[in-house]
PDB file of C-alpha atoms in Angstrom:
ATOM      1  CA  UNK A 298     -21.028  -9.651 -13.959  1.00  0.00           C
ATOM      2  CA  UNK A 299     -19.213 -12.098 -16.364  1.00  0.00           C
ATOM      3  CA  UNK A 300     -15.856 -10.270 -17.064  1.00  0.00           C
ATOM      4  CA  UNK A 301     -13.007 -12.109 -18.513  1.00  0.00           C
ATOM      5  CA  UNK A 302      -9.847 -11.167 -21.323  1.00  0.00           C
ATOM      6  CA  UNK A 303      -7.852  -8.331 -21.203  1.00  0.00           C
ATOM      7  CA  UNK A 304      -8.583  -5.539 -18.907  1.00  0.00           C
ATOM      8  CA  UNK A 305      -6.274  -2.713 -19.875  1.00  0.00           C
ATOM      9  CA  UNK A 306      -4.737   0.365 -18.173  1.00  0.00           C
ATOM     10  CA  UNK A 307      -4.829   3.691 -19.147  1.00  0.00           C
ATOM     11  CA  UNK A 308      -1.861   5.591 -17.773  1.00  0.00           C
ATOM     12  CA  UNK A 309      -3.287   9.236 -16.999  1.00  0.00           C
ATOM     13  CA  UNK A 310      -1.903  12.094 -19.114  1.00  0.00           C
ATOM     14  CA  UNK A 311      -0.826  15.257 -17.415  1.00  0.00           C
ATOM     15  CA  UNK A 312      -0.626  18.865 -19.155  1.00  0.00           C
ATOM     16  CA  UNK A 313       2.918  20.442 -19.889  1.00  0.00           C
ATOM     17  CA  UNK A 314       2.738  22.141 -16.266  1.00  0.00           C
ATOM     18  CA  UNK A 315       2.263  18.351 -14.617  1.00  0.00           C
ATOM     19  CA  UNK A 316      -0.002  20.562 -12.293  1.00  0.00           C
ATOM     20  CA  UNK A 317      -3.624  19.128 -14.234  1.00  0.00           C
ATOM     21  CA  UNK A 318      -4.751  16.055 -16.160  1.00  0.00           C
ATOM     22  CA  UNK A 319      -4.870  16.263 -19.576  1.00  0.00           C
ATOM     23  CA  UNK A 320      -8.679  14.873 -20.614  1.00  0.00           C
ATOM     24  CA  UNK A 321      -7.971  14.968 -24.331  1.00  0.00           C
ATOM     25  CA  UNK A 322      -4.642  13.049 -24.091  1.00  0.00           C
ATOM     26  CA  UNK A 323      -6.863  10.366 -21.733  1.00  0.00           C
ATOM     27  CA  UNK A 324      -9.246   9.598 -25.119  1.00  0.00           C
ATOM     28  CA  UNK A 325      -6.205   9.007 -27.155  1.00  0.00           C
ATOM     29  CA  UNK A 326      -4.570   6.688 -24.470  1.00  0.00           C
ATOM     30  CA  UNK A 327      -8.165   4.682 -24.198  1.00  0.00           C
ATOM     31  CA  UNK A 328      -8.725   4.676 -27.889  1.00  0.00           C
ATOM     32  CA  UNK A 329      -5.563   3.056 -27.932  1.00  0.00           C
ATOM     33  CA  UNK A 330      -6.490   0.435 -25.668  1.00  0.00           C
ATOM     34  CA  UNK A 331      -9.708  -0.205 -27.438  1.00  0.00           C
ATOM     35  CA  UNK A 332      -8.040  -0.318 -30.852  1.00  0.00           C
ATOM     36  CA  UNK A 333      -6.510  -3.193 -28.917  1.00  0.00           C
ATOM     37  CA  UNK A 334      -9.010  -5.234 -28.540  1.00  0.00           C
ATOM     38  CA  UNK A 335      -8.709  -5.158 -24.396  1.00  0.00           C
ATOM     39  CA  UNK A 336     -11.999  -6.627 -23.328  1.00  0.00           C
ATOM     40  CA  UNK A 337     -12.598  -4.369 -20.004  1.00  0.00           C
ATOM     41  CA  UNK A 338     -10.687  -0.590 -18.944  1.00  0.00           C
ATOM     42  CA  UNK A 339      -9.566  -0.112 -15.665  1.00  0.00           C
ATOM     43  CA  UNK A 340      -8.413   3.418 -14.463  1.00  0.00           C
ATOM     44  CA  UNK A 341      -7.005   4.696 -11.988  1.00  0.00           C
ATOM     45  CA  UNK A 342      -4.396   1.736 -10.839  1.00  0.00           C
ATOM     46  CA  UNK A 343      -0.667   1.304 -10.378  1.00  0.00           C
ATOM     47  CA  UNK A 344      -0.169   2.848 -14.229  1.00  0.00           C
ATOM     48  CA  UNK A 345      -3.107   5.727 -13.486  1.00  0.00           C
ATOM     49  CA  UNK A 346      -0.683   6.733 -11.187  1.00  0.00           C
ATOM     50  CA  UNK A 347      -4.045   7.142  -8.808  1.00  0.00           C
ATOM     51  CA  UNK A 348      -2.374   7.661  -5.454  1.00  0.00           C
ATOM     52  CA  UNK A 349      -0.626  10.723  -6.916  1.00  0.00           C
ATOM     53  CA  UNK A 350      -3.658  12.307  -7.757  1.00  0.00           C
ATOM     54  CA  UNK A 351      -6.399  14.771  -5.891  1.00  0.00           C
ATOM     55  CA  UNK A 352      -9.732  13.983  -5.337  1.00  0.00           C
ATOM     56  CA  UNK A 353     -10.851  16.203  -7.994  1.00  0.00           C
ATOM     57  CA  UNK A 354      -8.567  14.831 -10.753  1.00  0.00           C
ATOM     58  CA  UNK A 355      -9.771  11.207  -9.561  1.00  0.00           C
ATOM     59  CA  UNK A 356     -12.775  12.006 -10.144  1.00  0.00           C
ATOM     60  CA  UNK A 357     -12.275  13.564 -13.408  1.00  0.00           C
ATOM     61  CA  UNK A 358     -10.353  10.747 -14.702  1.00  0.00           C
ATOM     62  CA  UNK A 359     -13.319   8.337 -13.314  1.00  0.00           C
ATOM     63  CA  UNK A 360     -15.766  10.719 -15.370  1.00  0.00           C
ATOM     64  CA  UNK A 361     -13.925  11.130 -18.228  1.00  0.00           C
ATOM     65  CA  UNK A 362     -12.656   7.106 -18.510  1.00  0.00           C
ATOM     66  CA  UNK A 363     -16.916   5.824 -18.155  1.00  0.00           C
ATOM     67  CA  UNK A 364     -17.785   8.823 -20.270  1.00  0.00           C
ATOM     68  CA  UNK A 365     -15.147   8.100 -23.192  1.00  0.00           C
ATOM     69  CA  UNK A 366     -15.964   4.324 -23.281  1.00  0.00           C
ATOM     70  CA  UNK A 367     -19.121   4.606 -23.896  1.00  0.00           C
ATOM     71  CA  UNK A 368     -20.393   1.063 -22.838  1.00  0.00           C
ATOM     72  CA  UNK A 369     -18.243  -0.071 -25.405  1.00  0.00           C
ATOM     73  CA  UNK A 370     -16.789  -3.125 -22.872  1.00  0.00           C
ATOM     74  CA  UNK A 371     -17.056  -2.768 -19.079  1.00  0.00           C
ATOM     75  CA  UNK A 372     -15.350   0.025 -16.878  1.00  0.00           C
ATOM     76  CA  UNK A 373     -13.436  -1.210 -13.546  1.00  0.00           C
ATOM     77  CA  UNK A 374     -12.332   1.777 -11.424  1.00  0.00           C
ATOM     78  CA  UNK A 375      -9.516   0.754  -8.921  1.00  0.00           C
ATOM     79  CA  UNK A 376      -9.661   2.484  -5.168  1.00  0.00           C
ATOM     80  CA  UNK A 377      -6.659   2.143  -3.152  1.00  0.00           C
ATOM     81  CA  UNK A 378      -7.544   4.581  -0.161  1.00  0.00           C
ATOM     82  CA  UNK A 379      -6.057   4.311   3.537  1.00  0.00           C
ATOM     83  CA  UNK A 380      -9.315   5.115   4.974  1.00  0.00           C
ATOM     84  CA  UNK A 381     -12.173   3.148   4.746  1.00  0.00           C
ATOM     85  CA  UNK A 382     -14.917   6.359   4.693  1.00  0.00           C
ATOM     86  CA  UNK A 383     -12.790   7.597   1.806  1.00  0.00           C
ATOM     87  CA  UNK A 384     -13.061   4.383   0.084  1.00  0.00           C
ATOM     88  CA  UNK A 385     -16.542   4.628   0.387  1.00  0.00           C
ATOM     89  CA  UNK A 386     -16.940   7.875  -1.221  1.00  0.00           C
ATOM     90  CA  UNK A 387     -15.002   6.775  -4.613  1.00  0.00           C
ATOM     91  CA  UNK A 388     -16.962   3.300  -4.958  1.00  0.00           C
ATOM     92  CA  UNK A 389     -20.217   5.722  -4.324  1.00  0.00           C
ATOM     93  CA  UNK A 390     -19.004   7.899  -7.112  1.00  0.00           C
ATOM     94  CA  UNK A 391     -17.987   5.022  -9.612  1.00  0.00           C
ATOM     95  CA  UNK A 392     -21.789   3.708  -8.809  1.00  0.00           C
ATOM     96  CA  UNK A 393     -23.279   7.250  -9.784  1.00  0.00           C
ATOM     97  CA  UNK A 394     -21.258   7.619 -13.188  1.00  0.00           C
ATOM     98  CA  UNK A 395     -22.074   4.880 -14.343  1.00  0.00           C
ATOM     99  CA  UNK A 396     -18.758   2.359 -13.803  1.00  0.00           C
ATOM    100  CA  UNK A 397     -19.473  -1.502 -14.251  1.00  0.00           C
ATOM    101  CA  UNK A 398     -17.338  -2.778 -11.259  1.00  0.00           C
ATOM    102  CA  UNK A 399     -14.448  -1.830  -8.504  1.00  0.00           C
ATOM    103  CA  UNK A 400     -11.091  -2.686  -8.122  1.00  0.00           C
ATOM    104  CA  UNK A 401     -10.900  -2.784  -4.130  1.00  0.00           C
ATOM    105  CA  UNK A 402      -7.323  -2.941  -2.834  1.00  0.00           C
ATOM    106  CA  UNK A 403      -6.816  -2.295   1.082  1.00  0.00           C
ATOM    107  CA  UNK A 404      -3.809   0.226   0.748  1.00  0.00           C
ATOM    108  CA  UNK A 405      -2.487   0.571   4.713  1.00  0.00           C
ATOM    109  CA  UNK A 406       0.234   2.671   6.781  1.00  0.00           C
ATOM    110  CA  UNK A 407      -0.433   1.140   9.530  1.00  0.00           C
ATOM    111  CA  UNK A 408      -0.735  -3.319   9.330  1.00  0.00           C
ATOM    112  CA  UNK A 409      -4.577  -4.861   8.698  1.00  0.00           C
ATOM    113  CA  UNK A 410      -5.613  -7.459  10.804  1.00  0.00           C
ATOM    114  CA  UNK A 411      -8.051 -10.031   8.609  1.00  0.00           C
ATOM    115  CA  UNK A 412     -10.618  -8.933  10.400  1.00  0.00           C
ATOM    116  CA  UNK A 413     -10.312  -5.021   9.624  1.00  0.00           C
ATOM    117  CA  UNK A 414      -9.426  -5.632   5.960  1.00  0.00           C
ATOM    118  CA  UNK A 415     -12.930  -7.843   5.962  1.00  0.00           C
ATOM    119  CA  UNK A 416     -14.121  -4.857   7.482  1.00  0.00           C
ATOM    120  CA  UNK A 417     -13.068  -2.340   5.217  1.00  0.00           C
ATOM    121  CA  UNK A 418     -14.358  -4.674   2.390  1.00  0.00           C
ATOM    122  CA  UNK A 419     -17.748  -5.496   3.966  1.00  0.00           C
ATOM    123  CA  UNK A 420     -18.297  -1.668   4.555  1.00  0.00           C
ATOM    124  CA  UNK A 421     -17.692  -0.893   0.883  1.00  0.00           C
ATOM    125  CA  UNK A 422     -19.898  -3.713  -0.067  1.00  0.00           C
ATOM    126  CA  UNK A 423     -22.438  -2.308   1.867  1.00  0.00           C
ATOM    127  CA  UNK A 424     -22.321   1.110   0.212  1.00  0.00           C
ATOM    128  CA  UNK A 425     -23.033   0.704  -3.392  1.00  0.00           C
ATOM    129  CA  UNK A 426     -24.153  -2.353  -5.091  1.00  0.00           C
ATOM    130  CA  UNK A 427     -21.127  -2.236  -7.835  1.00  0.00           C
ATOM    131  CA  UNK A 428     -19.305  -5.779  -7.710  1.00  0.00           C
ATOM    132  CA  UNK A 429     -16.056  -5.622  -6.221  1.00  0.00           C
ATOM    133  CA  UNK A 430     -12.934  -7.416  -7.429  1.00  0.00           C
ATOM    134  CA  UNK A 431     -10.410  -8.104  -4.771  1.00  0.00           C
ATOM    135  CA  UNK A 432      -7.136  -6.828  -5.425  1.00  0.00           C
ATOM    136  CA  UNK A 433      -3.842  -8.342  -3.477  1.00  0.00           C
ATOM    137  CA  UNK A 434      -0.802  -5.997  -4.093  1.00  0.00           C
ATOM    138  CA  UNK A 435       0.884  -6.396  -1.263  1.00  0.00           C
ATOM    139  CA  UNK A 436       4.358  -5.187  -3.306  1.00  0.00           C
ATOM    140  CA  UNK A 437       2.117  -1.589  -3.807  1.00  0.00           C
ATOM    141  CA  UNK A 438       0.132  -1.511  -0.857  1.00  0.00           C
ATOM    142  CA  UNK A 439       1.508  -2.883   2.117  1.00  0.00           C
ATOM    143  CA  UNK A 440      -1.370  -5.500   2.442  1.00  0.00           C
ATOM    144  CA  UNK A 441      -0.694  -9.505   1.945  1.00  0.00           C
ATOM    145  CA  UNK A 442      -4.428 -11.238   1.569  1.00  0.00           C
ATOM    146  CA  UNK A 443      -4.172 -15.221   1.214  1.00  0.00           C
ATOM    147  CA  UNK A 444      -6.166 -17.165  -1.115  1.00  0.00           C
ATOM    148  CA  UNK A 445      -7.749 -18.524   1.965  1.00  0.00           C
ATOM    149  CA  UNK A 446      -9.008 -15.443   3.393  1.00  0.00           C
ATOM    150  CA  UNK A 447      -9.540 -13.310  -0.058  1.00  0.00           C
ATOM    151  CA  UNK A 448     -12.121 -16.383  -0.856  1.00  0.00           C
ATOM    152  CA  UNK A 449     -13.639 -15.969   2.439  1.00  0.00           C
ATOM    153  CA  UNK A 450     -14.520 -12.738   1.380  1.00  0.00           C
ATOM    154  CA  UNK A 451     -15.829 -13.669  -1.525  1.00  0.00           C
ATOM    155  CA  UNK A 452     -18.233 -16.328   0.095  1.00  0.00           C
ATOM    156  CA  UNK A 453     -19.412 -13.850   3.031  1.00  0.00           C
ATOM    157  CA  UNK A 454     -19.598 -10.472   1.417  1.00  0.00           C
ATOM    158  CA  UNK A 455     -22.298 -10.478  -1.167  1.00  0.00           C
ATOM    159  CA  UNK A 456     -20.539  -7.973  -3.499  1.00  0.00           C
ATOM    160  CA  UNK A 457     -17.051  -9.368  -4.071  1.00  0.00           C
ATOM    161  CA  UNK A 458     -17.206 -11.660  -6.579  1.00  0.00           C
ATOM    162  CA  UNK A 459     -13.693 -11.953  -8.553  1.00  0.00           C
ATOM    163  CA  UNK A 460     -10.251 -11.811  -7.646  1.00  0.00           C
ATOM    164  CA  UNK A 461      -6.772 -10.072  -8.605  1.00  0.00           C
ATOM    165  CA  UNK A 462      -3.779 -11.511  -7.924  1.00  0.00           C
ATOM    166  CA  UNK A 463      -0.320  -9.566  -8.003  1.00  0.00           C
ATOM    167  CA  UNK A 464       2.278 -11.057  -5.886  1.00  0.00           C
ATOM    168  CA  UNK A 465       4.018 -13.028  -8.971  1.00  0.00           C
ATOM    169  CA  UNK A 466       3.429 -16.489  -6.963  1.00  0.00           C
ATOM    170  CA  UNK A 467       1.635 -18.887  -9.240  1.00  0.00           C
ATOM    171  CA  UNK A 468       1.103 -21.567  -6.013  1.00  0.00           C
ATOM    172  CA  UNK A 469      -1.647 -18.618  -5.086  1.00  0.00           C
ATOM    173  CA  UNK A 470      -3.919 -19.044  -8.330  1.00  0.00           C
ATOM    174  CA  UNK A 471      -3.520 -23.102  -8.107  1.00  0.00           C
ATOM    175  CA  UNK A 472      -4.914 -22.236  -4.790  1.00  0.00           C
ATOM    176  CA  UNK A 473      -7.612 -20.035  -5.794  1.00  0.00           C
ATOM    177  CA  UNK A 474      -8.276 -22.248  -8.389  1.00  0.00           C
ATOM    178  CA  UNK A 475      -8.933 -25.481  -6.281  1.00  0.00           C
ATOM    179  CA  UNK A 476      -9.805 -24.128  -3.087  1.00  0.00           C
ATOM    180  CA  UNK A 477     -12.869 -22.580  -5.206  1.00  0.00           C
ATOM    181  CA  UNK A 478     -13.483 -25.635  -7.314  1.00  0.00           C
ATOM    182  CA  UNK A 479     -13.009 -23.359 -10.282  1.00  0.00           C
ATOM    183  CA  UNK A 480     -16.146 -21.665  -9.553  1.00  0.00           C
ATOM    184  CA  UNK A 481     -14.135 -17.819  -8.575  1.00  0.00           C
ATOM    185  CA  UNK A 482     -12.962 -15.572 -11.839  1.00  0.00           C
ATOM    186  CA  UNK A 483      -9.321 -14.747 -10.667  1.00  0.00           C
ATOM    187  CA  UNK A 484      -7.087 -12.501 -12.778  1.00  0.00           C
ATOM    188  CA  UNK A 485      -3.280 -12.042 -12.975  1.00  0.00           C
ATOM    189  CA  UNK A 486      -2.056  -8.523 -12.205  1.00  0.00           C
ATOM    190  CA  UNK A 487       1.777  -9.719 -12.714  1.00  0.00           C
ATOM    191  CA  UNK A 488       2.768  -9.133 -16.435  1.00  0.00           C
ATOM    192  CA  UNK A 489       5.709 -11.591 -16.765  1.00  0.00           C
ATOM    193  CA  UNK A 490       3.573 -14.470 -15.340  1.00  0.00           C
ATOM    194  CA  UNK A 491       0.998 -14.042 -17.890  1.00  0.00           C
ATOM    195  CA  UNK A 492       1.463 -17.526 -19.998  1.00  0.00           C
ATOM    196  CA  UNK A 493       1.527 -19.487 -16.502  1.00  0.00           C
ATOM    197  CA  UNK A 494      -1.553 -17.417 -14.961  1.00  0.00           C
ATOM    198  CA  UNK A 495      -3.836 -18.411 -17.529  1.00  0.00           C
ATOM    199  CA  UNK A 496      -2.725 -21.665 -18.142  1.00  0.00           C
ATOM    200  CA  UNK A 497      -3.535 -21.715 -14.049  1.00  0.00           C
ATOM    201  CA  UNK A 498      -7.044 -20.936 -15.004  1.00  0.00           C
ATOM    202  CA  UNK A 499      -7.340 -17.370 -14.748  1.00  0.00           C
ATOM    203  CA  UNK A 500     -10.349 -15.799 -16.239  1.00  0.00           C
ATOM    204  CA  UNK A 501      -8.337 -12.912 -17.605  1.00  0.00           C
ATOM    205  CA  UNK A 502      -5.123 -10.290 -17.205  1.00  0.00           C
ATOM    206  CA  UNK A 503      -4.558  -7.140 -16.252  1.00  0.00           C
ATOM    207  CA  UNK A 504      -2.228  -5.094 -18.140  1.00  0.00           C
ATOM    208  CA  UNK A 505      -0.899  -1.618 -19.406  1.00  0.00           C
ATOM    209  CA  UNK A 506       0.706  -3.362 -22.074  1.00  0.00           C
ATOM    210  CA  UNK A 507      -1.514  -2.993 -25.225  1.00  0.00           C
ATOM    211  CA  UNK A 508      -1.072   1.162 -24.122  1.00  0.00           C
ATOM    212  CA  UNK A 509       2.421  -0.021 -26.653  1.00  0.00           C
ATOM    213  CA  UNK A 510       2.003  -3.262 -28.068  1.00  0.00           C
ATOM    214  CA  UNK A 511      -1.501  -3.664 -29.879  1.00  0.00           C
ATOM    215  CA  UNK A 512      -3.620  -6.614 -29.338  1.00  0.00           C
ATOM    216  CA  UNK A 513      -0.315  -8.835 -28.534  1.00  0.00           C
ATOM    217  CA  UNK A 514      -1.564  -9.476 -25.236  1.00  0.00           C
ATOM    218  CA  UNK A 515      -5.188 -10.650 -26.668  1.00  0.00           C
ATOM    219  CA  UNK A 516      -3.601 -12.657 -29.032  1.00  0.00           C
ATOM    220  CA  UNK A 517      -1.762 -14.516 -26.418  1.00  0.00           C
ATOM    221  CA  UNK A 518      -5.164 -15.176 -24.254  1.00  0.00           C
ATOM    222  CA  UNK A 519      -6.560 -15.875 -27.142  1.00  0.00           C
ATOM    223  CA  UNK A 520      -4.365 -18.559 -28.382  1.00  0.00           C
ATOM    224  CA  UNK A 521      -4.741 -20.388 -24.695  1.00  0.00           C
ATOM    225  CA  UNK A 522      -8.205 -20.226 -24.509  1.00  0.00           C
ATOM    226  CA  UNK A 523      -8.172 -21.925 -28.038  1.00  0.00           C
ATOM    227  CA  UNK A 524      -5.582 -24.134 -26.543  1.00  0.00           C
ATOM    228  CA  UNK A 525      -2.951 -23.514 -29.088  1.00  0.00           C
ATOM    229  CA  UNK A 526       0.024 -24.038 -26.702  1.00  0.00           C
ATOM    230  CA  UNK A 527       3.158 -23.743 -29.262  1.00  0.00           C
ATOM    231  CA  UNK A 528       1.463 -20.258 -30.571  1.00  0.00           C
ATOM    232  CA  UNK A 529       0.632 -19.059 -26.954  1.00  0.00           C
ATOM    233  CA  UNK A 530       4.088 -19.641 -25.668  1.00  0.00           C
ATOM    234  CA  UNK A 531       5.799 -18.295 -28.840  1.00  0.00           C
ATOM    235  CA  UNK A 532       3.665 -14.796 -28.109  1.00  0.00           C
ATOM    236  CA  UNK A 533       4.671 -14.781 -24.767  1.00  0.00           C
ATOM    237  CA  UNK A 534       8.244 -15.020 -24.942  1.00  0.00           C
ATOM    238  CA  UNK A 535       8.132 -12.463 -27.907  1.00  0.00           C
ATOM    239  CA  UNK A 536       6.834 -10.127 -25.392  1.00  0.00           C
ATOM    240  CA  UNK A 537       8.317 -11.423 -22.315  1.00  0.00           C
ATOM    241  CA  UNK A 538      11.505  -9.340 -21.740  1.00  0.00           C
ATOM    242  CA  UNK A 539       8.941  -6.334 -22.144  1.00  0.00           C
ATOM    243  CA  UNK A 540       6.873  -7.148 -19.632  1.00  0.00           C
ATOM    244  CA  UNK A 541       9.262  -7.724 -17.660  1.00  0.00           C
ATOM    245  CA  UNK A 542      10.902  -4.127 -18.435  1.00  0.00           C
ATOM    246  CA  UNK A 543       7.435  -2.043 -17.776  1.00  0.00           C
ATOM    247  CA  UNK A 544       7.163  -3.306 -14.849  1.00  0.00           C
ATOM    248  CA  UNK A 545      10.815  -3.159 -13.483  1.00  0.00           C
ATOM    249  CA  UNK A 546      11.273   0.403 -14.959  1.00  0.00           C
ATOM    250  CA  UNK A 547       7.541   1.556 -13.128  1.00  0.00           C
ATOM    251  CA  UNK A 548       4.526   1.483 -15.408  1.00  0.00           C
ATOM    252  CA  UNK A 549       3.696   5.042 -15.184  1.00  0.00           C
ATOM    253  CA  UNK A 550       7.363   5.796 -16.177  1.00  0.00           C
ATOM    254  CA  UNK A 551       7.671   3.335 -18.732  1.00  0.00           C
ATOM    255  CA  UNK A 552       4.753   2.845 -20.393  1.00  0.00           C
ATOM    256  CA  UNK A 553       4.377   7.061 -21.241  1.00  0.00           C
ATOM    257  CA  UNK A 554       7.845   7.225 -22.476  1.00  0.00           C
ATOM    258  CA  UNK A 555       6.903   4.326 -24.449  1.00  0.00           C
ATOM    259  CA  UNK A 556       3.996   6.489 -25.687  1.00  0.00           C
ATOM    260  CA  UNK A 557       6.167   9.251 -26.473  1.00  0.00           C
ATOM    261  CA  UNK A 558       8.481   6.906 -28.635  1.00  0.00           C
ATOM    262  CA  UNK A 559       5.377   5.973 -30.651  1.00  0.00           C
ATOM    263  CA  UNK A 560       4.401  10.122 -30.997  1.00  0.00           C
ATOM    264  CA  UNK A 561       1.744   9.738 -27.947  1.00  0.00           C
ATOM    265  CA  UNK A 562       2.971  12.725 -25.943  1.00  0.00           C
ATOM    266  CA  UNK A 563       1.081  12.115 -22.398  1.00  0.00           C
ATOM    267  CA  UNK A 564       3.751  13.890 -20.472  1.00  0.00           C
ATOM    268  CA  UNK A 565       5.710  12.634 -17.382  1.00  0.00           C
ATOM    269  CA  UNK A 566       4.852  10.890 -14.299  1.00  0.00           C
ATOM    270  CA  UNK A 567       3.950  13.097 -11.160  1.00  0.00           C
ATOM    271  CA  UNK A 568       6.728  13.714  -8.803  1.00  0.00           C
ATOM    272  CA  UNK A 569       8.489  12.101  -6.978  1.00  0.00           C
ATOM    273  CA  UNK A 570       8.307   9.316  -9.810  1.00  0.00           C
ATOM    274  CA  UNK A 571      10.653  10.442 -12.670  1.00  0.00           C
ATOM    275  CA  UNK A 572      10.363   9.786 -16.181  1.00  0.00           C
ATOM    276  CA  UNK A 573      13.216   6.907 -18.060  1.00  0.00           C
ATOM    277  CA  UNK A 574      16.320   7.941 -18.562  1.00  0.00           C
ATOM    278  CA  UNK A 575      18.040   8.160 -21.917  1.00  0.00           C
ATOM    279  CA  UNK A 576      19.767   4.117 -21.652  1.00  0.00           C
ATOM    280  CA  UNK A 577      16.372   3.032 -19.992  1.00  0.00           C
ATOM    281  CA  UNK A 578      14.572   4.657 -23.104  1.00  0.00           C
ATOM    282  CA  UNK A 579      16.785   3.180 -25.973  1.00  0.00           C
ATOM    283  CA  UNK A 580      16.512  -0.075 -24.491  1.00  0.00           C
ATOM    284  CA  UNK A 581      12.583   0.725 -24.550  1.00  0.00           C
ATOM    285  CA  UNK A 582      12.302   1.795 -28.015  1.00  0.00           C
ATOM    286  CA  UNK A 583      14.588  -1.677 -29.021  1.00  0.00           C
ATOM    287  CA  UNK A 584      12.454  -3.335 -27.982  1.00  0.00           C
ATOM    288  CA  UNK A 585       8.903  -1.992 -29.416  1.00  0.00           C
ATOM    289  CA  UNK A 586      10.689  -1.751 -33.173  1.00  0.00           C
ATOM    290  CA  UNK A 587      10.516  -5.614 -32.455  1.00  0.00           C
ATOM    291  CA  UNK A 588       7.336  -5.942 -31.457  1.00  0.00           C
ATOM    292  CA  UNK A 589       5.561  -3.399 -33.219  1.00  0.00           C
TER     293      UNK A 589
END
């Protein structure tokens, strides 16, 4: 699968009660992201706020997300489960609805040795044949994959076939990069790195930010794949100290108050994350009257 650009997130809406997900509110947020000009959706990460939710309202949102899109551009679903047979189940379900790819990450309690993260990996692989992108977190999930060893992976299990990289550490896509010969997609799932990850060579960027800021982010990939340096750093630093505030203030958090400013009521984040407070929220809306 040739997937590349801007893969954006859809934060997941909740009803007044926060006790349900709100499907309706979900079109809106991926029409925005469309209207954007993102080149891929993928739900249920970090912003989905996926690990707060139950198997029935993963599923939902999974439904809902390939159902809304339409084919429109490509559908990545992201699985972070502790348990490998539960892992299995949601990449089986993305497979049936009709989902272009998984977002694998190996979320852990307990600390992976290589060989039982390749495991878990290997036995996802084996269960559906959706490509898998490999997703290193470690700030989210407790797991730390090299470069080395996530492009071992990628050479031994016949499904994985792209990589995300999230640590903020720009040494790790060189090394993807050269250790690969080029030949592995790699995208960068750390929003204020963004100018240096593609410059680095990655094939795209993952990011809740056009939820708020339009096709910005596009614009900026754009402009480097065109190689128009002085325009692609001039969009980044426009949006930098954003980025930056997202994901310091919690995506979830930040990016549906940011909604809210804009008269996208999605409700709040599930408990125990808590919505911005009032200085956190001025500071927000400052910031999108500049950018938007």
């Amino acid at each position: 699968m040739n997937l590349s650009g801007i893969i954006g997130y859809p934060v997941t809406p909740f009803n007044h009660d926060n006790k349900s997900v709100d499907l309706d509110k979900l079109g809106v947020v991926i029409d925005i992201l469309l209207e954007a000009l993102v080149d891929g959706i993928a739900a249920l990460g970090s912003a989905g706020e996926a690990a707060y939710l139950s198997e029935a309202e993963w599923q939902q949102v999974a439904d809902y997300t390939v159902k809304h899109v339409a084919g429109k551009v490509p559908v990545v679903i992201g699985i972070a489960e502790l348990t490998t047979e539960q892992a299995v189940t949601y990449a089986r379900h993305a497979h049936s609805i009709g989902a272009d790819m998984i977002m694998l990450s190996p979320f852990s309690y307990y600390k992976l040795s290589e060989d039982e993260i390749f495991r878990h990996y290997e036995t996802v692989s084996n269960a559906t044949p959706l490509p898998i992108m490999i997703y290193n977190n470690p700030a989210t999930c407790g797991v730390d994959m090299s470069p080395e060893f996530m492009l071992s992976m990628v050479a031994n299990i016949p499904n994985a076939c792209m990589i995300k990289e999230s640590t903020g550490d720009i040494q790790r896509m060189h090394k993807i990069f050269t250790l690969s010969d080029g030949k592995v997609p790699f995208f960068n799932g750390c929003n204020h790195m963004a100018l240096e990850a593609l410059n680095a060579g990655a094939s795209g960027w993952c990011t809740a930010a056009p939820c708020l800021i339009g096709d910005q982010p596009k614009q900026l990939f754009e402009a480097v794949k065109e190689g128009k340096n002085e325009t692609a750093r001039e969009l980044f630093y426009q949006q930098y100290a954003f980025l930056e505030f997202i994901v310091t203030s919690g995506l979830a958090a930040a990016v549906k108050s940011g909604l809210a400013l804009q008269g996208v009521s999605v409700g709040a984040p599930r408990r125990p994350l808590l919505p911005l407070g009032e200085p956190a929220q001025k500071r927000l809306n400052a910031m999108l009257t500049d950018l938007t």
